[in-house]
Tab-separated table of N, CA and C in Angstrom:
chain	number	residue	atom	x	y	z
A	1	UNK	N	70.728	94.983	138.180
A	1	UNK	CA	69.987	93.878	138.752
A	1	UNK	C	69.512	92.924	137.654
A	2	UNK	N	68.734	93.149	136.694
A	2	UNK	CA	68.746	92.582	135.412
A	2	UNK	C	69.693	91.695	134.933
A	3	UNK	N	70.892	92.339	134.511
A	3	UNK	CA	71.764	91.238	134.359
A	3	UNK	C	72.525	90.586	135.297
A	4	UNK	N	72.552	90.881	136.662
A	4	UNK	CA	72.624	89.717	137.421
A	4	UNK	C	71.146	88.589	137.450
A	5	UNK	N	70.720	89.272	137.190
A	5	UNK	CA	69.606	88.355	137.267
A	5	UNK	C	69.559	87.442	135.405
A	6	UNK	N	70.246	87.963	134.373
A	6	UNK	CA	69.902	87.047	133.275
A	6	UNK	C	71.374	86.520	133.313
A	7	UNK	N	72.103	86.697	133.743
A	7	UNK	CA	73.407	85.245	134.402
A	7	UNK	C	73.223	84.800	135.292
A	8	UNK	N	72.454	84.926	135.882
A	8	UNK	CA	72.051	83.374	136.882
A	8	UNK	C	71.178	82.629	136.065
A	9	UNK	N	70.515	82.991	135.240
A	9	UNK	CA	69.488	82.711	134.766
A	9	UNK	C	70.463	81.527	133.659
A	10	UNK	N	71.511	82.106	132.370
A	10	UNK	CA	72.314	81.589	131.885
A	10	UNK	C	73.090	80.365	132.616
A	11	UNK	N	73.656	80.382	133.800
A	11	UNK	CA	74.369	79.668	134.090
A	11	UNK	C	73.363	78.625	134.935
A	12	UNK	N	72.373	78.685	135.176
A	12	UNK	CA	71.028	77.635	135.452
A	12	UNK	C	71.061	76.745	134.406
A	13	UNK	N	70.595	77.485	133.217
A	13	UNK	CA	70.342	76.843	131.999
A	13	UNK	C	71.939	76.172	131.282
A	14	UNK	N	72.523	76.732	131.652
A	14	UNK	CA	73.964	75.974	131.019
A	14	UNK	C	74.222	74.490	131.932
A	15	UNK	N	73.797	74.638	133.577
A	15	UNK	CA	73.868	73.340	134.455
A	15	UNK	C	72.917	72.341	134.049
A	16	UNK	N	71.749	72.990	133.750
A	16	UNK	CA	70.677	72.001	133.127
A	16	UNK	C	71.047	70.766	132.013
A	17	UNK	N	71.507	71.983	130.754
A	17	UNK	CA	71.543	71.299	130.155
A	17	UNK	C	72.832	70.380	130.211
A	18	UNK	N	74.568	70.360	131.032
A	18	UNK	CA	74.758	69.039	131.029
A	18	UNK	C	74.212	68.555	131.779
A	19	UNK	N	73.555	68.730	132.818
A	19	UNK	CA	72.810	67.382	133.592
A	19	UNK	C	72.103	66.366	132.523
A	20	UNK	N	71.212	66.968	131.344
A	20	UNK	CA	70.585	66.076	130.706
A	20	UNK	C	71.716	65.595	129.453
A	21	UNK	N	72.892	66.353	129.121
A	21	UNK	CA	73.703	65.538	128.169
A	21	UNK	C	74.486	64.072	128.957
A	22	UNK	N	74.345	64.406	130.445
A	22	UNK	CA	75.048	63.541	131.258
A	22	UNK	C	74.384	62.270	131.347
A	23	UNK	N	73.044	62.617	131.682
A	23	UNK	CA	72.257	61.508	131.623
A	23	UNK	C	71.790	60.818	130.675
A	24	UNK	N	72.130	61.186	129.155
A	24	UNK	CA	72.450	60.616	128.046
A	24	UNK	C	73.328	59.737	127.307
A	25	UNK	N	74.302	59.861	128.640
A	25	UNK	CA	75.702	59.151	128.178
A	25	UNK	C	75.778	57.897	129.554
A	26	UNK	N	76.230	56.595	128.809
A	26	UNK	CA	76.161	55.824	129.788
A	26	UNK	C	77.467	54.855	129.864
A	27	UNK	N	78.610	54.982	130.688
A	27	UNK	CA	79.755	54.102	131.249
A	27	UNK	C	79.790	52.636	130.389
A	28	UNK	N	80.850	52.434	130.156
A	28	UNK	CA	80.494	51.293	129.097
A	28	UNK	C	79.928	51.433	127.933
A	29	UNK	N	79.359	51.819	127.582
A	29	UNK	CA	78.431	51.646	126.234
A	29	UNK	C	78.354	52.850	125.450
A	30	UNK	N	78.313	54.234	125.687
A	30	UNK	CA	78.408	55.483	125.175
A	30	UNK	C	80.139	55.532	124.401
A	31	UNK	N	80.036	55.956	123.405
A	31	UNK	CA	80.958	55.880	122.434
A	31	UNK	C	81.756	57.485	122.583
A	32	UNK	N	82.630	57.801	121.486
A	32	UNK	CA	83.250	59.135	121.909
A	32	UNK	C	82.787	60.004	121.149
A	33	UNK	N	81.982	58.926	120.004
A	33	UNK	CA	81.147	59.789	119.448
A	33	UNK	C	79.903	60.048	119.789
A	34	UNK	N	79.421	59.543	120.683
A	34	UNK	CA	78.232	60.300	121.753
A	34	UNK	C	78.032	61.290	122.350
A	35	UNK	N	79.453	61.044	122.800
A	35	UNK	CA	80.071	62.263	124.053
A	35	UNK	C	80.111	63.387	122.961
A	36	UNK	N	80.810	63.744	121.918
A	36	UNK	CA	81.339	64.426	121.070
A	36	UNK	C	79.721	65.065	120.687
A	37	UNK	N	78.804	64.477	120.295
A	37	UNK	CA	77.747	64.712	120.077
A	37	UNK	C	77.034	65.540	120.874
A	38	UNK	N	76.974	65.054	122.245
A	38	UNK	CA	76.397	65.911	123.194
A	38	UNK	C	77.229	67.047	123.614
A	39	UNK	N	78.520	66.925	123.604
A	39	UNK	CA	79.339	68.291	124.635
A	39	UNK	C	79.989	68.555	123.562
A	40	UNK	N	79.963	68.638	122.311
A	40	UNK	CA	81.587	69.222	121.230
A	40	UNK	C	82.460	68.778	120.795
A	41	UNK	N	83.298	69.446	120.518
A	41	UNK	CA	84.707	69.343	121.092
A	41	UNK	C	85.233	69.817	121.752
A	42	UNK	N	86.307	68.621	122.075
A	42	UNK	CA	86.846	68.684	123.775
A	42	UNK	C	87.605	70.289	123.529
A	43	UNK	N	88.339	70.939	124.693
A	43	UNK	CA	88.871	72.064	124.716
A	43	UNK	C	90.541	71.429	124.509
A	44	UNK	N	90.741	70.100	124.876
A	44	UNK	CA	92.376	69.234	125.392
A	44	UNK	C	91.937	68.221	125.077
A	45	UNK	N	92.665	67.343	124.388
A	45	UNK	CA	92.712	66.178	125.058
A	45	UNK	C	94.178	65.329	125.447
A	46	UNK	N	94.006	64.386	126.660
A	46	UNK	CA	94.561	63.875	127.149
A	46	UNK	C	94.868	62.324	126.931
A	47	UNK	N	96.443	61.976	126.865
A	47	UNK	CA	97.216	60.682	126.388
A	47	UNK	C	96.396	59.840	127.953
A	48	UNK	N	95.936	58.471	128.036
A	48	UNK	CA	96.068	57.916	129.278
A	48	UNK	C	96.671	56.628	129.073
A	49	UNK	N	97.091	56.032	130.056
A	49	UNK	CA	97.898	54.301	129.582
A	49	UNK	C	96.662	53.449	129.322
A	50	UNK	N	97.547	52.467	128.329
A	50	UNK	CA	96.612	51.467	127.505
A	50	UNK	C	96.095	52.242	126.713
A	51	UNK	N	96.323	53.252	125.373
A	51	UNK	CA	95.381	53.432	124.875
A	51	UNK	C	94.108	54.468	125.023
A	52	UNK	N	93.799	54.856	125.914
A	52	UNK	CA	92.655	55.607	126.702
A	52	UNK	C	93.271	57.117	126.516
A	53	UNK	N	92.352	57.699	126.262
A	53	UNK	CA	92.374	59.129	126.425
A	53	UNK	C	90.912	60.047	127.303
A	54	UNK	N	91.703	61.230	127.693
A	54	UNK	CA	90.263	61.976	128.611
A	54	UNK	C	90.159	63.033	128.018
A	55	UNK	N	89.310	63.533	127.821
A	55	UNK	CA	88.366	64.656	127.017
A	55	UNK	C	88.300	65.871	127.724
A	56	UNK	N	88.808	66.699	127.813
A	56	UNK	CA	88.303	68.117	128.528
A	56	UNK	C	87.375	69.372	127.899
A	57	UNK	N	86.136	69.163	128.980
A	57	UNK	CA	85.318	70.357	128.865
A	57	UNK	C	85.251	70.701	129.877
A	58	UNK	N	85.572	72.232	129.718
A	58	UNK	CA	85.667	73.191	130.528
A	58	UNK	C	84.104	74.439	130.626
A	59	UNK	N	83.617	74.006	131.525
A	59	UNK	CA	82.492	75.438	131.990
A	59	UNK	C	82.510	76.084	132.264
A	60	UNK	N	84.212	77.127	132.683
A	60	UNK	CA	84.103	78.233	132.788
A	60	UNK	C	84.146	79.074	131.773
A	61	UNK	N	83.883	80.357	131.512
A	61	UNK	CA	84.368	81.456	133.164
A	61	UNK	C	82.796	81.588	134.012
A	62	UNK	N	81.847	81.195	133.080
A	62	UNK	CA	80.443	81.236	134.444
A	62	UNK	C	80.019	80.220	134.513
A	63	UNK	N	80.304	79.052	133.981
A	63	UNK	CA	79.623	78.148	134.719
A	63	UNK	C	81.133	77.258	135.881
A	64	UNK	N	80.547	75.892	136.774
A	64	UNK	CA	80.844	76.112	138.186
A	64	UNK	C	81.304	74.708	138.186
A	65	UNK	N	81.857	74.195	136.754
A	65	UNK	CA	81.754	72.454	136.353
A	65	UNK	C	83.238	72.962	135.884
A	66	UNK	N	84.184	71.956	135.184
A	66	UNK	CA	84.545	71.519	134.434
A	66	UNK	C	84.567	70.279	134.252
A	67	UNK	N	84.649	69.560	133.662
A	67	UNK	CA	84.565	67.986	133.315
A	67	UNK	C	85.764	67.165	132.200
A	68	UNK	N	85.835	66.298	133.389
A	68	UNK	CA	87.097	65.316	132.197
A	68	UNK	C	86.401	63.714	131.892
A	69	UNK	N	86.478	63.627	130.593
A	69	UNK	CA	85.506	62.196	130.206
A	69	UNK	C	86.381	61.573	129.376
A	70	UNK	N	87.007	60.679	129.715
A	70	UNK	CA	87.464	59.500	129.801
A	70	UNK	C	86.798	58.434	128.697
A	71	UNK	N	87.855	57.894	127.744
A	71	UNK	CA	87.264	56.793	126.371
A	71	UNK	C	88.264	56.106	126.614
A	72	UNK	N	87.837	54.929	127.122
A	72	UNK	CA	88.657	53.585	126.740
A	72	UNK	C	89.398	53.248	125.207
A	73	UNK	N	90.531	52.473	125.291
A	73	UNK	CA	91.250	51.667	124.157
A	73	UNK	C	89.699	51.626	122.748
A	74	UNK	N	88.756	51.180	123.574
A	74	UNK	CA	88.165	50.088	123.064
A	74	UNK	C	86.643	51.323	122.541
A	75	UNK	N	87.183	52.892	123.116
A	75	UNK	CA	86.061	53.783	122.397
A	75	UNK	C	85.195	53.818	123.112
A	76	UNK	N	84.632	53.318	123.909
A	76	UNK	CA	83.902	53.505	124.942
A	76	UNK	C	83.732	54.458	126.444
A	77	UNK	N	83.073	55.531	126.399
A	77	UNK	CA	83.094	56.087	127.942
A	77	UNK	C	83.807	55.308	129.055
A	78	UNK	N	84.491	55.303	129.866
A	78	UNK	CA	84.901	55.094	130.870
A	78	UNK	C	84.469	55.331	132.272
A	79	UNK	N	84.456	57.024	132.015
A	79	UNK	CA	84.222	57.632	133.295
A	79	UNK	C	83.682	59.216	133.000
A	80	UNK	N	83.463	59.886	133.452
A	80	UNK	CA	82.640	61.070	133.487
A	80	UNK	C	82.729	62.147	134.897
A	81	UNK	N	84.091	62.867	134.982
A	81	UNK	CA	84.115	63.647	136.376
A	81	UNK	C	83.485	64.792	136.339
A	82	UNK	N	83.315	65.804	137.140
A	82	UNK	CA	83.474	66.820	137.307
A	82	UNK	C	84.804	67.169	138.231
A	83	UNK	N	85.858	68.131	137.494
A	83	UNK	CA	86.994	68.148	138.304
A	83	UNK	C	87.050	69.155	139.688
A	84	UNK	N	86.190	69.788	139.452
A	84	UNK	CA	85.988	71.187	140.188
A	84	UNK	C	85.789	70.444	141.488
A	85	UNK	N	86.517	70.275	142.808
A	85	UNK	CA	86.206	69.394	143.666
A	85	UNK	C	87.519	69.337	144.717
A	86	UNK	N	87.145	69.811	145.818
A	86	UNK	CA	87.859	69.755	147.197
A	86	UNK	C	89.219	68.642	146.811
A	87	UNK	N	88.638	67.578	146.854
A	87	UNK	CA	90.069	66.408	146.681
A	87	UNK	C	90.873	66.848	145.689
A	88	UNK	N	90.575	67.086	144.359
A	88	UNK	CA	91.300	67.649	143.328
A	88	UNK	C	92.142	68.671	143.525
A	89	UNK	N	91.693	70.339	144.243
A	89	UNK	CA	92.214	71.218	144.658
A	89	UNK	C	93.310	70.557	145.252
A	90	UNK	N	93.039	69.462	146.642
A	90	UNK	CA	94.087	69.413	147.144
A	90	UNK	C	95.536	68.682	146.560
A	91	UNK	N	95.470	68.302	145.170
A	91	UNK	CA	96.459	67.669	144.152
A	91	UNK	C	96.914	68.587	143.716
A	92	UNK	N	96.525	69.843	143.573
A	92	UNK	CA	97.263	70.900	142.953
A	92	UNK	C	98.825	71.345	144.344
A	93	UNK	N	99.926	71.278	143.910
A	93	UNK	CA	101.229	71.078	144.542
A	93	UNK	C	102.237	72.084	144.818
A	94	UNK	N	103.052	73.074	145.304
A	94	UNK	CA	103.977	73.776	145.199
A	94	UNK	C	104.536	73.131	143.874
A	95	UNK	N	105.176	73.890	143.216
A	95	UNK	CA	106.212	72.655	142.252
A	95	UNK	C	105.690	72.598	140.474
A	96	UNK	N	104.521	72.205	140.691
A	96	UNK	CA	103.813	71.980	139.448
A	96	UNK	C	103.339	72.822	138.584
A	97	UNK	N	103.715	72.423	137.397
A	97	UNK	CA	103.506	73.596	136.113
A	97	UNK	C	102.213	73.434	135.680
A	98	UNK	N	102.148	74.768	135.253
A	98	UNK	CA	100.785	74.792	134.128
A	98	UNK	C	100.027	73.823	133.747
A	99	UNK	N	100.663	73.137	133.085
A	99	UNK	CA	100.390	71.835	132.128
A	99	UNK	C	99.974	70.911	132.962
A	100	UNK	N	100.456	70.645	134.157
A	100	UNK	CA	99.900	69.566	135.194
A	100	UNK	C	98.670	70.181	136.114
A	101	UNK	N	98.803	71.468	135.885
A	101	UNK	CA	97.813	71.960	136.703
A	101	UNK	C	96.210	72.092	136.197
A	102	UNK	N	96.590	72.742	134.914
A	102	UNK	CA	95.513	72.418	134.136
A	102	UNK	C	94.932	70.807	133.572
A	103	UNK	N	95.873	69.749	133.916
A	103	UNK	CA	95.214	68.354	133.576
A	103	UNK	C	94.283	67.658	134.369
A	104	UNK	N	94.710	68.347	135.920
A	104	UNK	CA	93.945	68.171	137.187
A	104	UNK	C	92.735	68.830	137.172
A	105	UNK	N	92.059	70.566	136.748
A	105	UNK	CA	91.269	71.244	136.774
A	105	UNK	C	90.435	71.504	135.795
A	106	UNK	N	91.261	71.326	134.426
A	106	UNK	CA	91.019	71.617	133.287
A	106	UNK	C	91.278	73.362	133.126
A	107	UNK	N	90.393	73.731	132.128
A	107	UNK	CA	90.878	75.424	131.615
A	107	UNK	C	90.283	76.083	132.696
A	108	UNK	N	91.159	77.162	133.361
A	108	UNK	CA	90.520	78.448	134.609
A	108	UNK	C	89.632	79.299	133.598
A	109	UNK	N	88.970	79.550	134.463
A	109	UNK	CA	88.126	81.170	134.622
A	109	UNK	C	88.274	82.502	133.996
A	110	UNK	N	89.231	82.381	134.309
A	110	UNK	CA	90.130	83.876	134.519
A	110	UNK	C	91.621	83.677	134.384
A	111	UNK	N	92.575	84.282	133.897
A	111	UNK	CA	94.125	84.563	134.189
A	111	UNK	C	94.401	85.473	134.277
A	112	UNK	N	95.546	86.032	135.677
A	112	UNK	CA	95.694	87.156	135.426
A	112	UNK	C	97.185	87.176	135.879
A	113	UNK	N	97.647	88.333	135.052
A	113	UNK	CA	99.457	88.485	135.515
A	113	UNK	C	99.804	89.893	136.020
A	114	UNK	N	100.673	89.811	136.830
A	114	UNK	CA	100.687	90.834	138.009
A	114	UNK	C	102.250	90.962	137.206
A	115	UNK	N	102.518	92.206	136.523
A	115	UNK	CA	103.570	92.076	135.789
A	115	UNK	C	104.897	92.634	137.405
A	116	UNK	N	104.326	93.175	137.986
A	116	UNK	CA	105.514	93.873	139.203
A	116	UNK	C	105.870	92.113	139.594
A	117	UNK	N	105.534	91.103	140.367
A	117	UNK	CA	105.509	90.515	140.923
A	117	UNK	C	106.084	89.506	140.191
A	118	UNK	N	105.831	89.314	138.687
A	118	UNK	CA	106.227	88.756	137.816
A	118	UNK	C	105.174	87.102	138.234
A	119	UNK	N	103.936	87.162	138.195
A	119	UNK	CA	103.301	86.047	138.815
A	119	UNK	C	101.795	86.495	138.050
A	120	UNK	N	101.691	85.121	138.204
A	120	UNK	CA	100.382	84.852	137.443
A	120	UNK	C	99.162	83.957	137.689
A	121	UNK	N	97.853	84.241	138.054
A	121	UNK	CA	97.144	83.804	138.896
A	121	UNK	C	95.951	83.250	137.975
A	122	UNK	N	95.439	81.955	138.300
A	122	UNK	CA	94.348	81.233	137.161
A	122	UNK	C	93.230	80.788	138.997
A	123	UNK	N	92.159	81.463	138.069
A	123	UNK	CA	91.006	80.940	139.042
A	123	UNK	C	89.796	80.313	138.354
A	124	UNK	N	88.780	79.406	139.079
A	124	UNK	CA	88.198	78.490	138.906
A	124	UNK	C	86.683	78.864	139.431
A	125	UNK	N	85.829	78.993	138.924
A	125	UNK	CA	84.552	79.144	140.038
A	125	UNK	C	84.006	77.843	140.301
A	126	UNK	N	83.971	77.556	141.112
A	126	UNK	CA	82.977	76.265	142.198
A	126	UNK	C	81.827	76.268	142.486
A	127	UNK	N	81.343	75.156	142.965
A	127	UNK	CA	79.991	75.373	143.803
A	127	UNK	C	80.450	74.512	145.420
A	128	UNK	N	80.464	74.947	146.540
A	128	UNK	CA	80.910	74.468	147.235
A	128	UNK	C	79.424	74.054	147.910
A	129	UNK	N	78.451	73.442	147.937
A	129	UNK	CA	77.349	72.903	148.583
A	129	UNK	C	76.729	73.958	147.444
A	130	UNK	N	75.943	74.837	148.574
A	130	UNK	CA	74.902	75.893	147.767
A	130	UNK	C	75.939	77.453	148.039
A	131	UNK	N	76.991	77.545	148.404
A	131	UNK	CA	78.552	78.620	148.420
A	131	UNK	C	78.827	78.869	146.703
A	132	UNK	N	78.639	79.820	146.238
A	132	UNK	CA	79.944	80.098	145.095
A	132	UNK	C	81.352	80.770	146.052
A	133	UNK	N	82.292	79.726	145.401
A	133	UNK	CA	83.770	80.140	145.787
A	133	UNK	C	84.677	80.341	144.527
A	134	UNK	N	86.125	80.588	144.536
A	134	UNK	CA	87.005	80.827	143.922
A	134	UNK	C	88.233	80.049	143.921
A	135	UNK	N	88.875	78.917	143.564
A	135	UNK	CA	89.857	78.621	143.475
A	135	UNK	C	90.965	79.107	142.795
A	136	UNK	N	91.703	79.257	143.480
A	136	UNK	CA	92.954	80.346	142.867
A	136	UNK	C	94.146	79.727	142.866
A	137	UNK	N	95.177	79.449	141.854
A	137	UNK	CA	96.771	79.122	141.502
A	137	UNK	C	97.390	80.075	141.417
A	138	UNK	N	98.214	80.433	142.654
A	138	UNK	CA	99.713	81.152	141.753
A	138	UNK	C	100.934	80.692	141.484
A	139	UNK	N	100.860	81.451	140.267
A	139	UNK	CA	102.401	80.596	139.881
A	139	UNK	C	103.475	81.492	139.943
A	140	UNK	N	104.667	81.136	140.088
A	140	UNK	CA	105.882	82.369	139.706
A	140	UNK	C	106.402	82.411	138.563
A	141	UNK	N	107.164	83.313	138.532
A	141	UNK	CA	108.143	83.416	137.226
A	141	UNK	C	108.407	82.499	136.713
A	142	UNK	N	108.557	81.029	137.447
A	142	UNK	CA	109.268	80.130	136.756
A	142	UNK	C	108.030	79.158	135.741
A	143	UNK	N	106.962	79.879	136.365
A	143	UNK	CA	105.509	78.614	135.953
A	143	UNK	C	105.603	77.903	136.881
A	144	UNK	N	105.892	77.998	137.783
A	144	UNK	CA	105.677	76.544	138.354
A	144	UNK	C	104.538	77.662	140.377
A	145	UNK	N	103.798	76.192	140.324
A	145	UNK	CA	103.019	76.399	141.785
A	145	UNK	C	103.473	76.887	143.100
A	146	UNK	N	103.003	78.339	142.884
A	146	UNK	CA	103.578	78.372	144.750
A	146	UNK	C	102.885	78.921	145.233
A	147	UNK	N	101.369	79.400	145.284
A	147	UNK	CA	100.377	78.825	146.430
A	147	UNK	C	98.921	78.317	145.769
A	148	UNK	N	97.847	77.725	146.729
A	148	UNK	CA	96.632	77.983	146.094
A	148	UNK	C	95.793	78.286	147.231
A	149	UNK	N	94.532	78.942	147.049
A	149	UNK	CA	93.275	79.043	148.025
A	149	UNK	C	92.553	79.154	147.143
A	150	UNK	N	91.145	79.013	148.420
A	150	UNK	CA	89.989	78.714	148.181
A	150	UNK	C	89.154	80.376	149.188
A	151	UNK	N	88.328	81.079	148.209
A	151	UNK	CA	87.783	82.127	148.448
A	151	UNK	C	86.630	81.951	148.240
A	152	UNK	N	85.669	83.263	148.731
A	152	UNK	CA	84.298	82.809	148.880
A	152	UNK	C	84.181	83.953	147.391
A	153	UNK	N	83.339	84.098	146.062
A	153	UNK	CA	83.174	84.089	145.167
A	153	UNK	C	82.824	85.641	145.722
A	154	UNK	N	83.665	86.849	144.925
A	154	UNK	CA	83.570	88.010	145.043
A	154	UNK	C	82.445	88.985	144.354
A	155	UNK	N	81.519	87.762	143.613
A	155	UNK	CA	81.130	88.481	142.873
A	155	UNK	C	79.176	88.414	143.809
A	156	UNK	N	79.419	87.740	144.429
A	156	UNK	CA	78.491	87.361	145.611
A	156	UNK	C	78.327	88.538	146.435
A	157	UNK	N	79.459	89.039	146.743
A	157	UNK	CA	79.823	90.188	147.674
A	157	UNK	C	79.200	91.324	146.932
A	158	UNK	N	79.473	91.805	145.694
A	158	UNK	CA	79.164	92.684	145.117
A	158	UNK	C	77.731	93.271	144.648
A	159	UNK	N	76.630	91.812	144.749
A	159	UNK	CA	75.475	91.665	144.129
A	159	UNK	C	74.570	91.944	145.816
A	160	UNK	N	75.079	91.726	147.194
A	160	UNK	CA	75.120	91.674	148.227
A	160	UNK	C	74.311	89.911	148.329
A	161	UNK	N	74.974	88.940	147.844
A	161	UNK	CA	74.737	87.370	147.743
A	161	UNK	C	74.048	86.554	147.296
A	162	UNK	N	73.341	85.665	147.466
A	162	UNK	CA	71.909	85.577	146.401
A	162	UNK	C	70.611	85.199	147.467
């Protein structure tokens, strides 16, 4: 009970604090060395047209964010997502590899490979309102997407919820 109780406690304090690195950084005017300042370094980063690149930080495996932040040509913040998000899930495709999958979500949770099956499964923890859930990719042999769901967070089940 304890340490369910000092990881909730952790992953409180991990939401906190980007809320206040977030609200530190402002569209237009925040530089990449702001961003860099407040969140690190990125885990990826990403080519975008014109010049622009997006930044990936990833909050898992316990926290319920990942985030892609976006620097204009011109060095400047752009944009600021959180990817973890219903519309996003639904971009993830039969078809699509790794590499595209992770540009949409950023880094999973968890990976795991089911060597009989020859398949390999990357999950995501969410916050679906006040729900912890599970977003799940499997891929096949080939890497490439062939299914995804959305589960209610098993670890909820285990603690008997919050």
């Amino acid at each position: 009970m304890r340490l369910s109780g000092w990881l909730l406690a952790l992953v409180v304090g991990l939401a906190a604090c980007d809320v206040q690195k977030i609200r530190e950084l402002e569209e237009g005017v925040s530089t990449e060395a702001d961003v860099r300042q407040r969140f690190g370094e990125p885990a990826a980063t990403y080519p975008e047209a014109g010049g622009a690149r997006t930044l990936e930080y990833p909050r898992q495996p316990e926290g319920q964010r990942n985030y892609m932040i976006t620097i204009g040509a011109d060095g400047k913040m752009s944009a600021l997502r959180q990817v973890l998000t219903p519309p996003n899930f639904a971009q993830v495709q039969p078809g699509m590899d790794k590499a595209q999958v992770r540009r949409v979500l950023g880094l999973p949770g968890r990976t795991q490979f089911y060597e009989l099956k020859k398949e390999e499964v990357w999950d995501w923890r969410w916050l679906d309102g006040a729900q912890n859930k599970i977003f799940s990719v499997t891929f096949g042999a080939d890497g490439r997407v062939t299914a995804s769901a959305v589960a209610d967070d098993p670890r909820d089940m285990q603690t008997g919820g919050r």
